[in-house]
XYZ file of C-alpha atoms in Angstrom:
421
model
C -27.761 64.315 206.221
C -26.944 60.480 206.489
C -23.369 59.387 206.375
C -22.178 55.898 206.373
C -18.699 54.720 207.043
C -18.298 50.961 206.022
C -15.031 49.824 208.463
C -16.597 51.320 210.927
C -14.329 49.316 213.543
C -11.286 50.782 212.144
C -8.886 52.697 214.302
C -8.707 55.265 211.662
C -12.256 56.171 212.489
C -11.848 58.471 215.677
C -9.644 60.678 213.335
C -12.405 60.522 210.992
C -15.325 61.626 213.671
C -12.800 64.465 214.537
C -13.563 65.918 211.456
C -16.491 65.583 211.511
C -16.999 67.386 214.729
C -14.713 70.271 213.958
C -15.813 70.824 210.277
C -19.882 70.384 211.012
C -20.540 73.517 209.392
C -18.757 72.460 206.451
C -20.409 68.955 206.458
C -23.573 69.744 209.123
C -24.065 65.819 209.256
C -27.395 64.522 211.272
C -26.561 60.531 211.794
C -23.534 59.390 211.564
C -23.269 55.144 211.211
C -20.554 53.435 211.936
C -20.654 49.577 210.232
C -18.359 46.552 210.674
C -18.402 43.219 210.970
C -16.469 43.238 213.923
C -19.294 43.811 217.040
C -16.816 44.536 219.829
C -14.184 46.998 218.078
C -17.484 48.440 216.351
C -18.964 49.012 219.767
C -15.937 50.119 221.344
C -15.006 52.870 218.783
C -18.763 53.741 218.741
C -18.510 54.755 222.476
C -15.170 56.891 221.489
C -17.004 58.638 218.946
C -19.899 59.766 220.927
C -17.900 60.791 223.412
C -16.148 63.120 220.782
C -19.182 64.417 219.326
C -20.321 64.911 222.628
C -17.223 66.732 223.367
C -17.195 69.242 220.615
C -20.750 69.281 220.823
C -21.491 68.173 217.631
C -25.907 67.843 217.900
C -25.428 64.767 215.179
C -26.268 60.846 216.401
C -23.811 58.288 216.142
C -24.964 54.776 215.888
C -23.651 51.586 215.173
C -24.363 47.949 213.848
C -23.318 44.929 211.912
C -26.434 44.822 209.580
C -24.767 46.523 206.463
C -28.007 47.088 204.577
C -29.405 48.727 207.510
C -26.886 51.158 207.762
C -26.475 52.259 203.853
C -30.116 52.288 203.938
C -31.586 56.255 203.341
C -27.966 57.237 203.271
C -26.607 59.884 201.235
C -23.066 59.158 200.942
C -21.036 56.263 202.228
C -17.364 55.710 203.133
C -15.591 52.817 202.316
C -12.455 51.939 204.871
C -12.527 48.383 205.008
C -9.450 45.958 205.298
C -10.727 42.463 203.594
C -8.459 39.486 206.127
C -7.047 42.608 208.669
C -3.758 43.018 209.607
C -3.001 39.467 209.241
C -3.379 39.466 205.296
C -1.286 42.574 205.444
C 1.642 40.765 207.090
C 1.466 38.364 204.641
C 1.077 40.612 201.298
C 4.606 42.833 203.079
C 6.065 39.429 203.605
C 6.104 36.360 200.936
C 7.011 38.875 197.912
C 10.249 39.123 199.579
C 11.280 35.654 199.028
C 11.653 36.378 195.674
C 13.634 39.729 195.811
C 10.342 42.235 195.618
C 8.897 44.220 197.202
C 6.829 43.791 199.719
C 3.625 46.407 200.192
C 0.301 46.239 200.397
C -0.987 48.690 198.031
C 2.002 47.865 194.902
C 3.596 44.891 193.517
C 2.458 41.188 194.517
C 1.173 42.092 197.715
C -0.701 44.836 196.170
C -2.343 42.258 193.623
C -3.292 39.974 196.571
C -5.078 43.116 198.472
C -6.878 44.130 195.341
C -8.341 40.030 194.783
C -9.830 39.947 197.702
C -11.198 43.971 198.229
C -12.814 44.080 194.751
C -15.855 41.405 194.533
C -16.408 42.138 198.416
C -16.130 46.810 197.507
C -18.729 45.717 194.666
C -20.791 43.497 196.659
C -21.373 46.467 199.147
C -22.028 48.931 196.226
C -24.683 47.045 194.792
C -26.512 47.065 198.364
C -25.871 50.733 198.360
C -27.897 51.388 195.397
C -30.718 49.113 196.104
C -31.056 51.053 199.396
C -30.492 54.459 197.661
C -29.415 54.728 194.057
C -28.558 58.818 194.544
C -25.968 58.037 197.128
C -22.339 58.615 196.672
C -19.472 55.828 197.217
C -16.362 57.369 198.685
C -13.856 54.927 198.659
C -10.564 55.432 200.736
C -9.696 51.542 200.250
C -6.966 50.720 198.805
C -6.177 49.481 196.492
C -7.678 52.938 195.773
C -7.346 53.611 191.874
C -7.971 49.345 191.064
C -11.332 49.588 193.600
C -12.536 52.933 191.944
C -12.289 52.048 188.893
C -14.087 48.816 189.238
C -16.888 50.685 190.700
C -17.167 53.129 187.886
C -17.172 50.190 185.519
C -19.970 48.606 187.185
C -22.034 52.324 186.812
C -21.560 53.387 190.818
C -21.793 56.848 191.865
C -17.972 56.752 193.066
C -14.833 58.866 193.572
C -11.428 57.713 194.658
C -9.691 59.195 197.824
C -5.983 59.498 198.713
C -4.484 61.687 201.400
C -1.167 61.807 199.724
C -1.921 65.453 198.198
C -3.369 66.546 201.240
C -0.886 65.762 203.243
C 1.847 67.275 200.679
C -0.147 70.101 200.452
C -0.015 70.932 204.108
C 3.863 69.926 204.573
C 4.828 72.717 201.318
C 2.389 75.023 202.814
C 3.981 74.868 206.630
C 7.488 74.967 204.865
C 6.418 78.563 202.837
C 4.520 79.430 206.007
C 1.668 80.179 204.171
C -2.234 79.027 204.567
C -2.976 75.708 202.865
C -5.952 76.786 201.386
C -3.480 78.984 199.340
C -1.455 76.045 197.781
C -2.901 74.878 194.385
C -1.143 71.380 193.529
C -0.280 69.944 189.635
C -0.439 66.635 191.053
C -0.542 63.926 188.410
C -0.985 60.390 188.085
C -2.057 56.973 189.351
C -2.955 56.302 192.821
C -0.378 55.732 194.915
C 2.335 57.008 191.656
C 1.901 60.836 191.442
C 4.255 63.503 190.972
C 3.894 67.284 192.074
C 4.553 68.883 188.796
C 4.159 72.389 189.829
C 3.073 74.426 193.377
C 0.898 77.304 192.777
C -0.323 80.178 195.245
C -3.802 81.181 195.124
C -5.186 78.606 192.491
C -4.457 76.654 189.315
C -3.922 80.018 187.105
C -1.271 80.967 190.268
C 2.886 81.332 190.614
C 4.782 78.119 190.926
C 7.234 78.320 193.446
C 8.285 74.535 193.201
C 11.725 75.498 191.999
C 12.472 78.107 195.080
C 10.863 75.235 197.375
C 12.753 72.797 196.038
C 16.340 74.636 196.066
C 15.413 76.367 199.694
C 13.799 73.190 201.252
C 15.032 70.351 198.981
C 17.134 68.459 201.552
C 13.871 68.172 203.837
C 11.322 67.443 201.037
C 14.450 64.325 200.240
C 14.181 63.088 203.905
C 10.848 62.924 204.408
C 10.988 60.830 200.724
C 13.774 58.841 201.883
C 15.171 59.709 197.952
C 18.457 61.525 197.456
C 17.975 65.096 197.016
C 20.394 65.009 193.990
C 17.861 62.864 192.378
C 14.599 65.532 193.132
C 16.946 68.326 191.468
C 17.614 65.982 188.103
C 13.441 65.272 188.485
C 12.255 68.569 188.510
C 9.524 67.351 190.196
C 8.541 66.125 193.937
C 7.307 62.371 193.660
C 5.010 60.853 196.517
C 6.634 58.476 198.920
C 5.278 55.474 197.037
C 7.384 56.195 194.198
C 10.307 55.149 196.447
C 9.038 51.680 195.568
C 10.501 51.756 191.674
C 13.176 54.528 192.291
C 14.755 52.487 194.997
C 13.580 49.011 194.663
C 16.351 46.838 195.848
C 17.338 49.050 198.364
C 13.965 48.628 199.985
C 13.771 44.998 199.684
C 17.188 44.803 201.657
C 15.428 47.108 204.323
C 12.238 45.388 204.242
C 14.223 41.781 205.129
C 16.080 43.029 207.977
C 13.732 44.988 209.844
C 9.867 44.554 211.462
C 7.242 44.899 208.508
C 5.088 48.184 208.436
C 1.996 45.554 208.998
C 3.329 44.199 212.408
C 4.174 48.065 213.545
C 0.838 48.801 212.806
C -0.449 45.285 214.627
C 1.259 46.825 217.708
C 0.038 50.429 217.365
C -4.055 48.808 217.017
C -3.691 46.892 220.118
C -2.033 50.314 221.717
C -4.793 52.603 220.180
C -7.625 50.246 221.285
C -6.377 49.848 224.603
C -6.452 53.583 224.740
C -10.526 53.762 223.037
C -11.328 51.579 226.423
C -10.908 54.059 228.580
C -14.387 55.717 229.300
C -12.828 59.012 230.149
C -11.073 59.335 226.903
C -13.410 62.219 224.664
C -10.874 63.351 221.784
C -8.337 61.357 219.312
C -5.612 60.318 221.323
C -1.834 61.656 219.959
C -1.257 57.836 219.171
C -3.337 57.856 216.521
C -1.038 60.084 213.722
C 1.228 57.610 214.000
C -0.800 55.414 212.237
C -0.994 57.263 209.405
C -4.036 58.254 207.913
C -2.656 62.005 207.978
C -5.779 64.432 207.112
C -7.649 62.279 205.968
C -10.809 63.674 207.892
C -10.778 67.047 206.196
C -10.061 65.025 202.703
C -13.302 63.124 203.241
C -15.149 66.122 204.272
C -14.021 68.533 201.853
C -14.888 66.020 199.522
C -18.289 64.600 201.036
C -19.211 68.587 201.002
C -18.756 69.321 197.636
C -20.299 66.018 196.519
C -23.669 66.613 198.980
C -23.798 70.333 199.178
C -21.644 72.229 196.459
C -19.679 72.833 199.457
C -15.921 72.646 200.142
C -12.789 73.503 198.008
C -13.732 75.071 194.797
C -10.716 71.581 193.212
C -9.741 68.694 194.802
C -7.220 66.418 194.068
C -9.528 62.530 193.818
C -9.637 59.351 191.553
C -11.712 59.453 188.829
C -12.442 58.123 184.835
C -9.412 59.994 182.932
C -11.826 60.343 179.762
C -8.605 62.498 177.501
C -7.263 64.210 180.342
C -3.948 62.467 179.672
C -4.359 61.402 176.091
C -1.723 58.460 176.557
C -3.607 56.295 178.897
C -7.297 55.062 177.607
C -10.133 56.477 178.461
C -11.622 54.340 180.879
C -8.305 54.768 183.334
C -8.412 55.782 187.054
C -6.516 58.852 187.595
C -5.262 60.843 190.411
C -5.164 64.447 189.446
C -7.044 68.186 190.477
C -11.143 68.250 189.148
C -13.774 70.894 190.124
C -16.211 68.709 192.392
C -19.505 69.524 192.640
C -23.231 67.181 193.138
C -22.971 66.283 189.707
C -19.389 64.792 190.431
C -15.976 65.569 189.518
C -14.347 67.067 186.153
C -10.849 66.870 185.919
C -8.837 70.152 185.041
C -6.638 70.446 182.382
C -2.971 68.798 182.459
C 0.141 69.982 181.285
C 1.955 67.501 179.239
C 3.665 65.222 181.071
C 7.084 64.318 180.960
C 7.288 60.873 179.081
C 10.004 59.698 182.324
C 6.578 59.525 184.252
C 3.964 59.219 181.533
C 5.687 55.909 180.535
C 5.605 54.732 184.229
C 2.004 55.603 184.053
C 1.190 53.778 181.468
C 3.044 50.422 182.578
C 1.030 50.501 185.936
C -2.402 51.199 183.762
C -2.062 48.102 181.977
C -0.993 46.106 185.232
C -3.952 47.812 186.901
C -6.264 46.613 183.867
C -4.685 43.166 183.915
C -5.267 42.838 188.106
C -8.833 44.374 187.712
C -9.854 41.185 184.852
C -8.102 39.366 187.608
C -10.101 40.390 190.716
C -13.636 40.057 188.360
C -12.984 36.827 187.024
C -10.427 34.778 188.651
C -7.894 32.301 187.267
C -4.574 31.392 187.766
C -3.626 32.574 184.200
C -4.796 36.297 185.293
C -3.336 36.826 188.084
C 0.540 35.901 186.384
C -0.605 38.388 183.746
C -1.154 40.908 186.096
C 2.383 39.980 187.982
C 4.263 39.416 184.731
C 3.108 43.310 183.961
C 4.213 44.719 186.858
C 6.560 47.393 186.457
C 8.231 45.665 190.308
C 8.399 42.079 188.858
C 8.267 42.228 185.401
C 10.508 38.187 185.356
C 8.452 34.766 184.222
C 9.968 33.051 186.870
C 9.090 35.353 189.332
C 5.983 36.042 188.630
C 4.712 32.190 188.438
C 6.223 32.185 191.968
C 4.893 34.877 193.262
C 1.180 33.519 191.447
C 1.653 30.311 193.418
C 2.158 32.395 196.570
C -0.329 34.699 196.071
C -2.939 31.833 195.636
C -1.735 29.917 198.695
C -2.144 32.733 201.195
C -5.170 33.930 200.418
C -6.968 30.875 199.036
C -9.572 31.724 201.315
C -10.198 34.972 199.524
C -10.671 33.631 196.437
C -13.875 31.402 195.654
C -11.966 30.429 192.416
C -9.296 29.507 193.783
């Protein structure tokens, strides 16, 4: 079994190999290939991840190059983890929304537009060397944007599923607070990328008890931290939102954080140049402590759970990925990305039935669906026109005069991105 991992040079991509080597019986890969554009992080990182296979002694190659097609080519699945401009154009997308009072992240809002212009033609430029090479292969794509990059693959007819490890990662934090196994805890999680809500926690599978309330009364003032939300407001919800949705419950007081403090991107800057530093050292065989701080958290037994069931009919029996709604939730069109629980299997994922959603979050939903629609015509076909469309829609801007400034900003720092611009 092939596997390629586009963004090879990533610093996320020892955690990755770690999973790898500690779930090979759950994903017994042969070759592993590690691609970037970047020759000396690609080579450095390769070393790493021998040294980890080697380690755990994982019997699977590792190699490495900067010739894309050569490394999709007889693959069976590949991984997409790139970062179109680096860290850079991730300092800028946290930074110039703030000038006009919004916020600034690189996944939502204007600087979530600006990452999705310039990741889309260059995710579907890749895809369409994936299936010359190998039309069977699967596209895993853990790129954000991830539900605006999915679902332009799925319109263009790839072989692609959408990967967050939001519900992972919520998964193991209610399962260490019950002190129970994780494979036990069934999630309702429902949404958008990057805009869920845990609607209900089962034990033992979607048909099993919800113990959301109990967790939420016993544990509610922990599940609040680690939000940064008010536990009064979880109690009035119901519900357990992801982190992102911090962005729209608590806009203003973010911006006022975000514009007296370091941006995430810079932190991050910092923590690379600390992590690589570390992937130098020749001795070094396992994924240094470092690296959860860079978050990223499971998101090697995600991918291989999900690589499993897609290759082998391997894996967890549901998964929580991005894919076509097609009438799972019956107010948002058909040809939506979703983030909710499917049965995955070889023949791809089928979403599992939905509860009816509350209309405080199907409303939300369906405001960041038609921005997401808007910033997709926007990342296909250009103009200065679409992109204000797609701002002007935004649930976080939502202003004319905002969003022409924040168009003319967008198009200024990333010119270089954009061939029509």
């Amino acid at each position: 079994m092939k596997l390629t991992v586009v963004g090879g040079g990533s610093t996320y991509t020892p955690e990755l190999v770690d999973g790898f080597a500690r779930l090979r019986d759950t994903l017994p890969i042969t070759e592993l290939v590690l691609t970037d554009p970047a020759k000396d992080r690609l080579e450095l990182i390769g070393a790493l991840s021998r040294r980890i296979f080697a380690r755990q002694g994982h019997p699977g190659t590792i190699t490495t190059t900067a010739d894309l097609d050569a490394a999709v080519d007889g693959a069976d699945a590949v991984l997409l983890q790139l970062r179109v401009g680096g860290q850079a154009a991730r300092q800028q997308d946290e930074t110039w929304p703030l000038e006009c009072g919004c916020v600034g992240q690189e996944t939502t809002g204007a600087g979530g537009l600006a990452k999705a212009l310039r990741t889309v033609p260059v995710v579907l430029d890749i895809a369409d060397r994936v299936r010359r090479a190998n039309p069977d292969a699967w596209i895993i794509d853990f790129t954000n944007p991830v539900g605006i990059v999915t679902r332009a693959l799925l319109q263009a007819g790839h072989k692609a599923l959408g990967l967050c490890n939001v519900a992972i990662g919520l998964q193991r934090k209610f399962a260490a607070l019950l002190g129970t196994d994780p494979a036990g805890i069934h999630l309702d999680h429902v949404g958008l990328n990057h805009l869920t809500w845990e609607t209900a926690v089962r034990l033992g599978g979607p048909a099993g008890e919800d113990v959301l309330p109990g967790l939420l009364s016993t544990h509610g003032d922990t599940i609040a931290a680690d939000l940064r939300l008010p536990r009064p407001l979880l109690d009035r919800l119901g519900v357990i939102p992801s982190y992102y949705l911090r962005y729209f419950y608590a806009h203003d007081e973010v911006v006022r954080e975000q514009r007296t403090k370091p941006s995430r991107a810079a932190e991050v800057a910092d923590m690379e140049r600390r992590l690589l530093a570390l992937y130098a050292d020749p001795t070094l065989a396992e994924k240094p402590a470092l690296l959860s701080q860079r978050g990223g958290a499971y998101y090697s037994e995600a991918a291989v759970d999900l690589a499993a069931a897609l290759l082998r009919g391997a894996g967890s029996p549901h998964q929580v990925v991005n894919t076509l709604n097609n009438g799972t939730l019956p107010f948002l069109p058909d040809d939506a990305v979703i983030e909710v629980p499917a049965a995955v299997g070889p023949e791809g994922a089928v979403p599992l039935p939905v509860p009816s959603v509350d209309p405080l979050f199907a409303g939300l939903m369906a405001g960041v669906t038609a921005y997401e629609d808007l910033a997709l015509e926007a990342a296909l076909h250009g103009t200065r026109n679409r992109v204000f469309r797609a701002l002007l829609a935004h649930p976080l801007i939502g202003q004319y005069e905002y969003a022409d400034r924040l168009t003319d900003e967008l198009v200024a720092h990333n010119r270089e991105h954009l061939t029509w611009a």
